[in-house]
Amino acid sequence: MNENKVIHPVLIVGAGPAGMTAAIYLARANVKFKIVDKYAPGGKMNITQLIENYPGVTNMTGPDLAFKMFEQVRELGVEIDYADVQKIRKDEDHFVVTSDEGEIFAKAVIIATGTQERKLRIPGEAKYTGRGVSYCAVCDGNLYKNDAIVIIGGGNSAIEEAVFVAKIVKEIHIVHRNENFRADDSLIEELRNSPNVKFHLNAIPTEIFGDQNGVTSIGIKNIVDGSEETLNVKAVFPFVGSDAVTDFLSEFDVRDEKGFVLVDHEMMTNVPGLFSIGDVNKKVLRQIVTATNDGAIAALAANRYIKKK
Ligand SMILES: Cc1cc2nc3c(=O)[nH]c(=O)nc-3n(C[C@H](O)[C@H](O)[C@H](O)COP(=O)(O)OP(=O)(O)OC[C@H]3O[C@@H](n4cnc5c(N)ncnc54)[C@H](O)[C@@H]3O)c2cc1C
């Protein structure tokens, strides 16, 4: 073993709300740790227009809440380092984490890398993300009370979000590439009974159009007869799936068949010392409040783990 290498007691990978909460709890418990993120701290909060459902927060932009959490972390004397983690393995009694900034060593690792939405990969999507294109209708649907919006997808998350948002917005279009939905029948039934919902089946989106204020319309194409149509909408919500960001965990058997991390009630995986929190875990609700919950639990559990060692 290289005698000069620094082994951190704990390493947190990801500085979204889950990772930053773990940092706050570890810092307040006087645990020495390192936290890294490949982008800016805040994670998905940085692409959220408005947050109205986090207790104590009634009307704040996502980046503002991200900055408040970041300030709290900094006031506790914690520096967030920038590193893109690419591989994690265990070497005797500690973890070796390979990143684009070199190797990092830690007795315990807390994974907090969230999920990545599958993209539509059509023109206009990237340009209007955050200006009408949003990957969370439950979060952003409220912004379009008097408008028409479109939801792309036919799985449970697409239809659940559609049922919720149909009660809020003026008109809602569902664009789905098949004839049948993969979502639960009861949800479909509820949606079919909503007077403001229009279905476009066997259809795919082709391009998102907009102006300086954001999205104005979307082009769709029927894949059976080839006909094309333009829908005038102010928002596009793609729900074509999201993937856990966990490729770097391939050394371990800690993920379900979809790549989400499996943990116990202390947020620990089946690998002692390897914890996982937030959206990256297999769970029923992916929100800021559940991410911060996980972060607090994992920080205390990781502290107990390294003390026992
Ligand atoms: C558009 C939108 C709106 C939303 N609105 C709301 C809302 O109003 N209310 C609410 O409660 N929830 C909302 N959510 C959900 C909420 O944002 C997430 O549940 C929450 O951010 C999850 O936190 P997390 O820390 O687990 O992951 P994330 O916030 O995704 O953070 C993960 C972090 O890990 C970093 N990372 C990833 N891979 C690596 C790597 N290999 N190496 C280093 N770092 C890495 C990322 O850069 C990122 O900073 C919204 C989500 C979206 C997409």
Short mmCIF file of C-alpha atoms and ligand atoms in Angstrom, two decimals:
data_model
loop_
_atom_site.label_atom_id
_atom_site.label_comp_id
_atom_site.label_asym_id
_atom_site.label_seq_id
_atom_site.Cartn_x
_atom_site.Cartn_y
_atom_site.Cartn_z
CA MET A 1 0.00 0.00 0.00
CA ASN A 2 1.21 3.52 -0.82
CA GLU A 3 2.07 4.97 2.62
CA ASN A 4 1.40 8.58 1.49
CA LYS A 5 -2.14 8.14 0.32
CA VAL A 6 -4.86 9.98 2.23
CA ILE A 7 -7.81 7.79 3.18
CA HIS A 8 -10.82 10.00 3.91
CA PRO A 9 -13.20 8.67 6.54
CA VAL A 10 -16.16 9.38 4.22
CA LEU A 11 -16.54 10.41 0.55
CA ILE A 12 -19.84 11.76 -0.78
CA VAL A 13 -20.28 11.48 -4.56
CA GLY A 14 -22.83 14.03 -5.80
CA ALA A 15 -23.82 17.40 -4.35
CA GLY A 16 -27.53 17.51 -5.06
CA PRO A 17 -29.94 17.88 -2.14
CA ALA A 18 -29.15 14.32 -0.96
CA GLY A 19 -25.38 14.76 -0.98
CA MET A 20 -25.47 18.27 0.50
CA THR A 21 -27.73 17.11 3.35
CA ALA A 22 -25.31 14.27 4.12
CA ALA A 23 -22.52 16.89 4.13
CA ILE A 24 -24.43 19.11 6.60
CA TYR A 25 -25.01 16.21 9.00
CA LEU A 26 -21.42 14.91 8.75
CA ALA A 27 -19.96 18.39 9.26
CA ARG A 28 -22.15 19.00 12.30
CA ALA A 29 -21.01 15.64 13.70
CA ASN A 30 -17.36 16.74 13.23
CA VAL A 31 -16.63 13.91 10.80
CA LYS A 32 -13.83 14.51 8.30
CA PHE A 33 -15.09 13.88 4.78
CA LYS A 34 -14.80 14.85 1.15
CA ILE A 35 -17.65 15.73 -1.22
CA VAL A 36 -17.31 15.83 -5.01
CA ASP A 37 -19.63 16.70 -7.89
CA LYS A 38 -19.00 16.69 -11.61
CA TYR A 39 -21.08 19.85 -12.19
CA ALA A 40 -22.37 22.67 -9.99
CA PRO A 41 -23.77 21.84 -6.55
CA GLY A 42 -27.55 21.59 -6.47
CA GLY A 43 -28.17 18.73 -8.90
CA LYS A 44 -31.66 18.65 -10.38
CA MET A 45 -32.68 21.71 -8.36
CA ASN A 46 -30.62 23.73 -10.84
CA ILE A 47 -33.08 22.84 -13.62
CA THR A 48 -36.27 23.32 -11.59
CA GLN A 49 -38.22 26.46 -12.35
CA LEU A 50 -40.12 26.79 -9.07
CA ILE A 51 -40.17 24.79 -5.84
CA GLU A 52 -43.37 25.02 -3.84
CA ASN A 53 -43.54 21.67 -2.04
CA TYR A 54 -40.44 21.54 0.14
CA PRO A 55 -41.46 22.37 3.72
CA GLY A 56 -40.65 25.98 4.54
CA VAL A 57 -40.32 26.83 0.85
CA THR A 58 -43.48 28.19 -0.75
CA ASN A 59 -42.14 29.99 -3.78
CA MET A 60 -38.48 29.71 -4.62
CA THR A 61 -36.63 28.96 -7.84
CA GLY A 62 -34.66 25.70 -7.90
CA PRO A 63 -31.30 27.45 -8.32
CA ASP A 64 -32.10 29.72 -5.32
CA LEU A 65 -32.81 26.72 -3.08
CA ALA A 66 -29.67 25.01 -4.41
CA PHE A 67 -27.65 28.12 -3.53
CA LYS A 68 -29.15 28.31 -0.02
CA MET A 69 -28.18 24.67 0.62
CA PHE A 70 -24.72 25.33 -0.84
CA GLU A 71 -24.25 28.37 1.44
CA GLN A 72 -25.25 26.29 4.46
CA VAL A 73 -22.67 23.67 3.49
CA ARG A 74 -19.97 26.31 2.98
CA GLU A 75 -20.74 28.02 6.30
CA LEU A 76 -19.91 24.71 7.96
CA GLY A 77 -16.44 24.94 6.40
CA VAL A 78 -17.04 22.30 3.71
CA GLU A 79 -15.47 22.66 0.25
CA ILE A 80 -17.17 20.90 -2.65
CA ASP A 81 -14.55 19.54 -5.05
CA TYR A 82 -15.11 18.96 -8.75
CA ALA A 83 -14.55 15.42 -9.97
CA ASP A 84 -16.39 13.06 -12.32
CA VAL A 85 -16.44 9.66 -10.63
CA GLN A 86 -15.96 6.83 -13.09
CA LYS A 87 -15.29 3.68 -11.05
CA ILE A 88 -15.49 2.50 -7.46
CA ARG A 89 -13.87 -0.65 -6.08
CA LYS A 90 -13.00 -2.00 -2.68
CA ASP A 91 -9.38 -2.59 -1.69
CA GLU A 92 -8.99 -4.36 1.65
CA ASP A 93 -10.65 -2.08 4.24
CA HIS A 94 -11.30 0.99 2.08
CA PHE A 95 -12.75 2.11 -1.26
CA VAL A 96 -10.74 3.27 -4.25
CA VAL A 97 -12.69 5.82 -6.29
CA THR A 98 -11.41 6.60 -9.78
CA SER A 99 -12.30 10.03 -11.14
CA ASP A 100 -11.14 12.37 -13.87
CA GLU A 101 -9.20 14.18 -11.12
CA GLY A 102 -7.37 11.04 -9.99
CA GLU A 103 -7.97 8.42 -7.32
CA ILE A 104 -9.75 9.18 -4.05
CA PHE A 105 -9.61 6.80 -1.08
CA ALA A 106 -12.29 6.51 1.60
CA LYS A 107 -13.36 4.16 4.39
CA ALA A 108 -17.03 4.78 3.56
CA VAL A 109 -18.63 6.10 0.38
CA ILE A 110 -22.07 7.71 0.03
CA ILE A 111 -23.44 7.62 -3.53
CA ALA A 112 -25.77 10.55 -4.33
CA THR A 113 -25.56 10.79 -8.12
CA GLY A 114 -29.29 10.95 -8.92
CA THR A 115 -30.87 10.07 -12.24
CA GLN A 116 -30.60 11.20 -15.80
CA GLU A 117 -33.74 11.69 -17.90
CA ARG A 118 -33.81 9.97 -21.22
CA LYS A 119 -33.98 12.68 -23.83
CA LEU A 120 -36.33 12.91 -26.85
CA ARG A 121 -33.31 13.80 -28.98
CA ILE A 122 -35.26 16.14 -31.26
CA PRO A 123 -34.44 19.69 -32.39
CA GLY A 124 -35.46 22.39 -29.87
CA GLU A 125 -35.35 20.10 -26.81
CA ALA A 126 -32.03 21.31 -25.41
CA LYS A 127 -32.67 24.93 -26.43
CA TYR A 128 -35.98 25.17 -24.53
CA THR A 129 -35.10 23.05 -21.47
CA GLY A 130 -36.06 25.22 -18.47
CA ARG A 131 -38.08 27.50 -20.80
CA GLY A 132 -41.06 25.24 -21.39
CA VAL A 133 -39.38 21.86 -21.73
CA SER A 134 -39.45 20.25 -18.29
CA TYR A 135 -38.95 16.71 -17.05
CA CYS A 136 -41.27 17.12 -14.02
CA ALA A 137 -44.94 17.96 -14.65
CA VAL A 138 -45.88 17.58 -10.96
CA CYS A 139 -43.31 20.28 -10.19
CA ASP A 140 -43.81 22.67 -13.10
CA GLY A 141 -47.40 22.01 -14.29
CA ASN A 142 -48.68 24.82 -12.08
CA LEU A 143 -46.87 27.36 -14.23
CA TYR A 144 -49.19 26.59 -17.16
CA LYS A 145 -52.64 26.91 -15.55
CA ASN A 146 -54.11 28.83 -18.51
CA ASP A 147 -52.22 27.05 -21.26
CA ALA A 148 -52.09 23.91 -23.37
CA ILE A 149 -49.24 21.51 -22.65
CA VAL A 150 -48.05 18.20 -24.07
CA ILE A 151 -46.87 15.07 -22.30
CA ILE A 152 -44.73 12.62 -24.25
CA GLY A 153 -44.84 8.98 -23.17
CA GLY A 154 -47.22 6.21 -22.13
CA GLY A 155 -45.69 4.57 -19.09
CA ASN A 156 -46.80 4.93 -15.51
CA SER A 157 -44.79 8.05 -14.79
CA ALA A 158 -46.09 9.80 -17.94
CA ILE A 159 -49.71 8.95 -17.19
CA GLU A 160 -49.47 9.62 -13.43
CA GLU A 161 -48.06 13.06 -14.18
CA ALA A 162 -50.75 13.60 -16.84
CA VAL A 163 -53.57 12.72 -14.42
CA PHE A 164 -52.15 15.17 -11.90
CA VAL A 165 -51.53 17.98 -14.35
CA ALA A 166 -54.86 17.55 -16.20
CA LYS A 167 -56.54 19.00 -13.11
CA ILE A 168 -54.41 22.11 -13.34
CA VAL A 169 -53.86 23.11 -16.96
CA LYS A 170 -56.34 24.27 -19.60
CA GLU A 171 -55.59 21.60 -22.19
CA ILE A 172 -53.31 18.59 -22.25
CA HIS A 173 -52.10 16.54 -25.23
CA ILE A 174 -50.72 13.04 -24.73
CA VAL A 175 -48.33 11.92 -27.46
CA HIS A 176 -47.53 8.22 -27.30
CA ARG A 177 -45.67 6.13 -29.88
CA ASN A 178 -47.93 3.06 -29.45
CA GLU A 179 -51.63 2.20 -29.68
CA ASN A 180 -51.70 0.88 -26.12
CA PHE A 181 -50.40 2.30 -22.88
CA ARG A 182 -48.01 0.54 -20.50
CA ALA A 183 -49.52 2.46 -17.57
CA ASP A 184 -52.12 1.02 -15.17
CA ASP A 185 -55.66 0.76 -16.61
CA SER A 186 -57.16 2.75 -13.74
CA LEU A 187 -54.89 5.68 -14.52
CA ILE A 188 -55.72 5.52 -18.23
CA GLU A 189 -59.43 5.42 -17.40
CA GLU A 190 -59.11 8.46 -15.16
CA LEU A 191 -57.29 10.31 -17.89
CA ARG A 192 -59.84 9.34 -20.56
CA ASN A 193 -62.57 10.80 -18.35
CA SER A 194 -60.81 14.17 -18.14
CA PRO A 195 -62.55 16.61 -20.53
CA ASN A 196 -59.40 18.57 -21.40
CA VAL A 197 -57.22 15.64 -22.57
CA LYS A 198 -56.50 14.85 -26.25
CA PHE A 199 -54.70 11.64 -27.21
CA HIS A 200 -52.30 11.35 -30.16
CA LEU A 201 -51.50 7.65 -30.43
CA ASN A 202 -48.92 6.02 -32.72
CA ALA A 203 -47.30 9.44 -32.78
CA ILE A 204 -43.82 10.74 -32.09
CA PRO A 205 -42.55 14.28 -31.51
CA THR A 206 -40.39 15.67 -34.30
CA GLU A 207 -39.37 19.22 -33.29
CA ILE A 208 -40.01 21.78 -30.53
CA PHE A 209 -40.52 25.38 -31.63
CA GLY A 210 -40.39 28.56 -29.59
CA ASP A 211 -39.52 32.23 -29.29
CA GLN A 212 -37.74 34.45 -26.78
CA ASN A 213 -40.40 33.63 -24.13
CA GLY A 214 -40.08 29.87 -24.47
CA VAL A 215 -41.96 27.02 -26.16
CA THR A 216 -44.77 27.91 -28.59
CA SER A 217 -45.51 24.58 -30.33
CA ILE A 218 -44.40 21.05 -31.11
CA GLY A 219 -44.43 19.08 -34.33
CA ILE A 220 -45.67 15.48 -34.16
CA LYS A 221 -45.82 12.68 -36.72
CA ASN A 222 -48.13 9.68 -36.95
CA ILE A 223 -45.86 6.69 -37.50
CA VAL A 224 -48.64 4.58 -39.08
CA ASP A 225 -49.91 6.93 -41.83
CA GLY A 226 -47.02 9.44 -41.85
CA SER A 227 -49.29 12.46 -41.30
CA GLU A 228 -47.84 15.44 -39.47
CA GLU A 229 -49.43 17.97 -37.13
CA THR A 230 -48.40 20.99 -35.07
CA LEU A 231 -49.74 21.35 -31.54
CA ASN A 232 -49.77 24.82 -30.03
CA VAL A 233 -48.45 24.29 -26.51
CA LYS A 234 -46.55 26.33 -23.94
CA ALA A 235 -44.83 23.36 -22.31
CA VAL A 236 -43.44 19.98 -23.29
CA PHE A 237 -43.02 17.28 -20.63
CA PRO A 238 -41.07 14.26 -21.92
CA PHE A 239 -41.50 11.08 -19.85
CA VAL A 240 -39.69 8.51 -21.87
CA GLY A 241 -37.87 7.11 -18.85
CA SER A 242 -34.94 8.01 -16.66
CA ASP A 243 -31.86 6.05 -15.73
CA ALA A 244 -30.01 5.89 -12.44
CA VAL A 245 -26.48 7.27 -12.72
CA THR A 246 -24.68 4.17 -11.48
CA ASP A 247 -22.39 2.85 -14.23
CA PHE A 248 -19.41 3.34 -11.93
CA LEU A 249 -20.83 0.70 -9.54
CA SER A 250 -20.34 -2.22 -11.95
CA GLU A 251 -17.83 -3.90 -9.58
CA PHE A 252 -20.59 -4.48 -7.04
CA ASP A 253 -23.88 -6.35 -7.06
CA VAL A 254 -25.92 -3.53 -5.47
CA ARG A 255 -28.41 -2.56 -8.20
CA ASP A 256 -31.79 -3.78 -9.35
CA GLU A 257 -32.42 -4.81 -12.96
CA LYS A 258 -33.04 -1.16 -13.94
CA GLY A 259 -29.80 0.11 -12.36
CA PHE A 260 -31.30 1.67 -9.21
CA VAL A 261 -29.38 1.06 -5.98
CA LEU A 262 -30.84 -1.21 -3.30
CA VAL A 263 -30.26 -0.14 0.30
CA ASP A 264 -31.38 -1.09 3.80
CA HIS A 265 -33.10 1.22 6.32
CA GLU A 266 -29.74 2.90 7.04
CA MET A 267 -29.14 3.58 3.33
CA MET A 268 -26.34 0.99 3.24
CA THR A 269 -25.98 -1.38 0.28
CA ASN A 270 -25.03 -5.04 0.71
CA VAL A 271 -21.37 -3.87 0.58
CA PRO A 272 -20.34 -2.76 4.08
CA GLY A 273 -19.41 0.94 4.05
CA LEU A 274 -21.07 1.66 0.68
CA PHE A 275 -24.13 3.86 1.21
CA SER A 276 -26.53 5.31 -1.36
CA ILE A 277 -29.08 8.11 -1.13
CA GLY A 278 -31.60 10.15 -3.11
CA ASP A 279 -33.01 9.58 -6.58
CA VAL A 280 -30.35 7.01 -7.49
CA ASN A 281 -31.99 4.52 -5.10
CA LYS A 282 -34.90 2.22 -5.82
CA LYS A 283 -37.79 4.11 -4.17
CA VAL A 284 -41.41 5.17 -4.65
CA LEU A 285 -41.02 8.95 -4.62
CA ARG A 286 -38.15 10.96 -6.03
CA GLN A 287 -38.34 14.47 -4.57
CA ILE A 288 -36.09 16.89 -2.69
CA VAL A 289 -37.71 16.02 0.62
CA THR A 290 -37.03 12.28 0.18
CA ALA A 291 -33.47 12.96 -1.01
CA THR A 292 -32.68 15.09 2.05
CA ASN A 293 -34.27 12.44 4.29
CA ASP A 294 -31.90 9.81 2.87
CA GLY A 295 -28.90 12.14 3.23
CA ALA A 296 -29.48 12.68 6.95
CA ILE A 297 -29.92 8.96 7.64
CA ALA A 298 -26.85 7.92 5.62
CA ALA A 299 -24.59 10.55 7.24
CA LEU A 300 -25.36 9.28 10.72
CA ALA A 301 -25.10 5.64 9.63
CA ALA A 302 -21.75 6.26 7.87
CA ASN A 303 -20.47 7.96 11.03
CA ARG A 304 -21.49 4.94 13.10
CA TYR A 305 -19.86 2.63 10.52
CA ILE A 306 -16.45 4.36 10.54
CA LYS A 307 -16.46 4.65 14.35
CA LYS A 308 -17.07 0.89 14.63
CA LYS A 309 -14.13 0.28 12.29
C1 LIG B 1 -37.55 19.62 -13.84
C2 LIG B 1 -37.60 19.05 -12.45
C3 LIG B 1 -38.34 19.71 -11.50
C4 LIG B 1 -38.39 19.21 -10.20
N1 LIG B 1 -39.16 19.88 -9.26
C5 LIG B 1 -39.21 19.41 -7.99
C6 LIG B 1 -39.98 20.10 -7.02
O1 LIG B 1 -40.63 21.13 -7.28
N2 LIG B 1 -39.98 19.59 -5.75
C7 LIG B 1 -39.29 18.46 -5.42
O2 LIG B 1 -39.31 18.08 -4.24
N3 LIG B 1 -38.59 17.78 -6.34
C8 LIG B 1 -38.54 18.22 -7.61
N4 LIG B 1 -37.83 17.53 -8.56
C9 LIG B 1 -37.13 16.30 -8.16
C10 LIG B 1 -35.83 16.64 -7.37
O3 LIG B 1 -35.10 17.62 -8.06
C11 LIG B 1 -34.98 15.41 -7.16
O4 LIG B 1 -35.77 14.44 -6.50
C12 LIG B 1 -33.74 15.70 -6.31
O5 LIG B 1 -32.95 16.71 -6.88
C13 LIG B 1 -32.90 14.44 -6.14
O6 LIG B 1 -31.75 14.78 -5.42
P1 LIG B 1 -30.43 13.91 -5.49
O7 LIG B 1 -29.43 14.63 -4.64
O8 LIG B 1 -30.74 12.50 -5.19
O9 LIG B 1 -29.98 13.90 -7.02
P2 LIG B 1 -29.66 15.10 -8.02
O10 LIG B 1 -30.36 16.34 -7.63
O11 LIG B 1 -29.89 14.54 -9.37
O12 LIG B 1 -28.09 15.35 -7.81
C14 LIG B 1 -27.15 14.42 -8.23
C15 LIG B 1 -25.78 15.10 -8.31
O13 LIG B 1 -24.79 14.11 -8.57
C16 LIG B 1 -23.86 14.62 -9.51
N5 LIG B 1 -23.25 13.50 -10.23
C17 LIG B 1 -23.86 12.63 -11.07
N6 LIG B 1 -22.97 11.73 -11.54
C18 LIG B 1 -21.78 12.03 -10.98
C19 LIG B 1 -20.46 11.47 -11.10
N7 LIG B 1 -20.23 10.41 -11.86
N8 LIG B 1 -19.45 12.05 -10.40
C20 LIG B 1 -19.69 13.14 -9.61
N9 LIG B 1 -20.92 13.71 -9.48
C21 LIG B 1 -21.94 13.17 -10.15
C22 LIG B 1 -24.71 15.50 -10.42
O14 LIG B 1 -23.89 16.46 -11.08
C23 LIG B 1 -25.68 16.12 -9.44
O15 LIG B 1 -25.21 17.36 -8.92
C24 LIG B 1 -37.72 18.01 -9.86
C25 LIG B 1 -36.97 17.34 -10.83
C26 LIG B 1 -36.90 17.85 -12.11
C27 LIG B 1 -36.09 17.13 -13.15
#
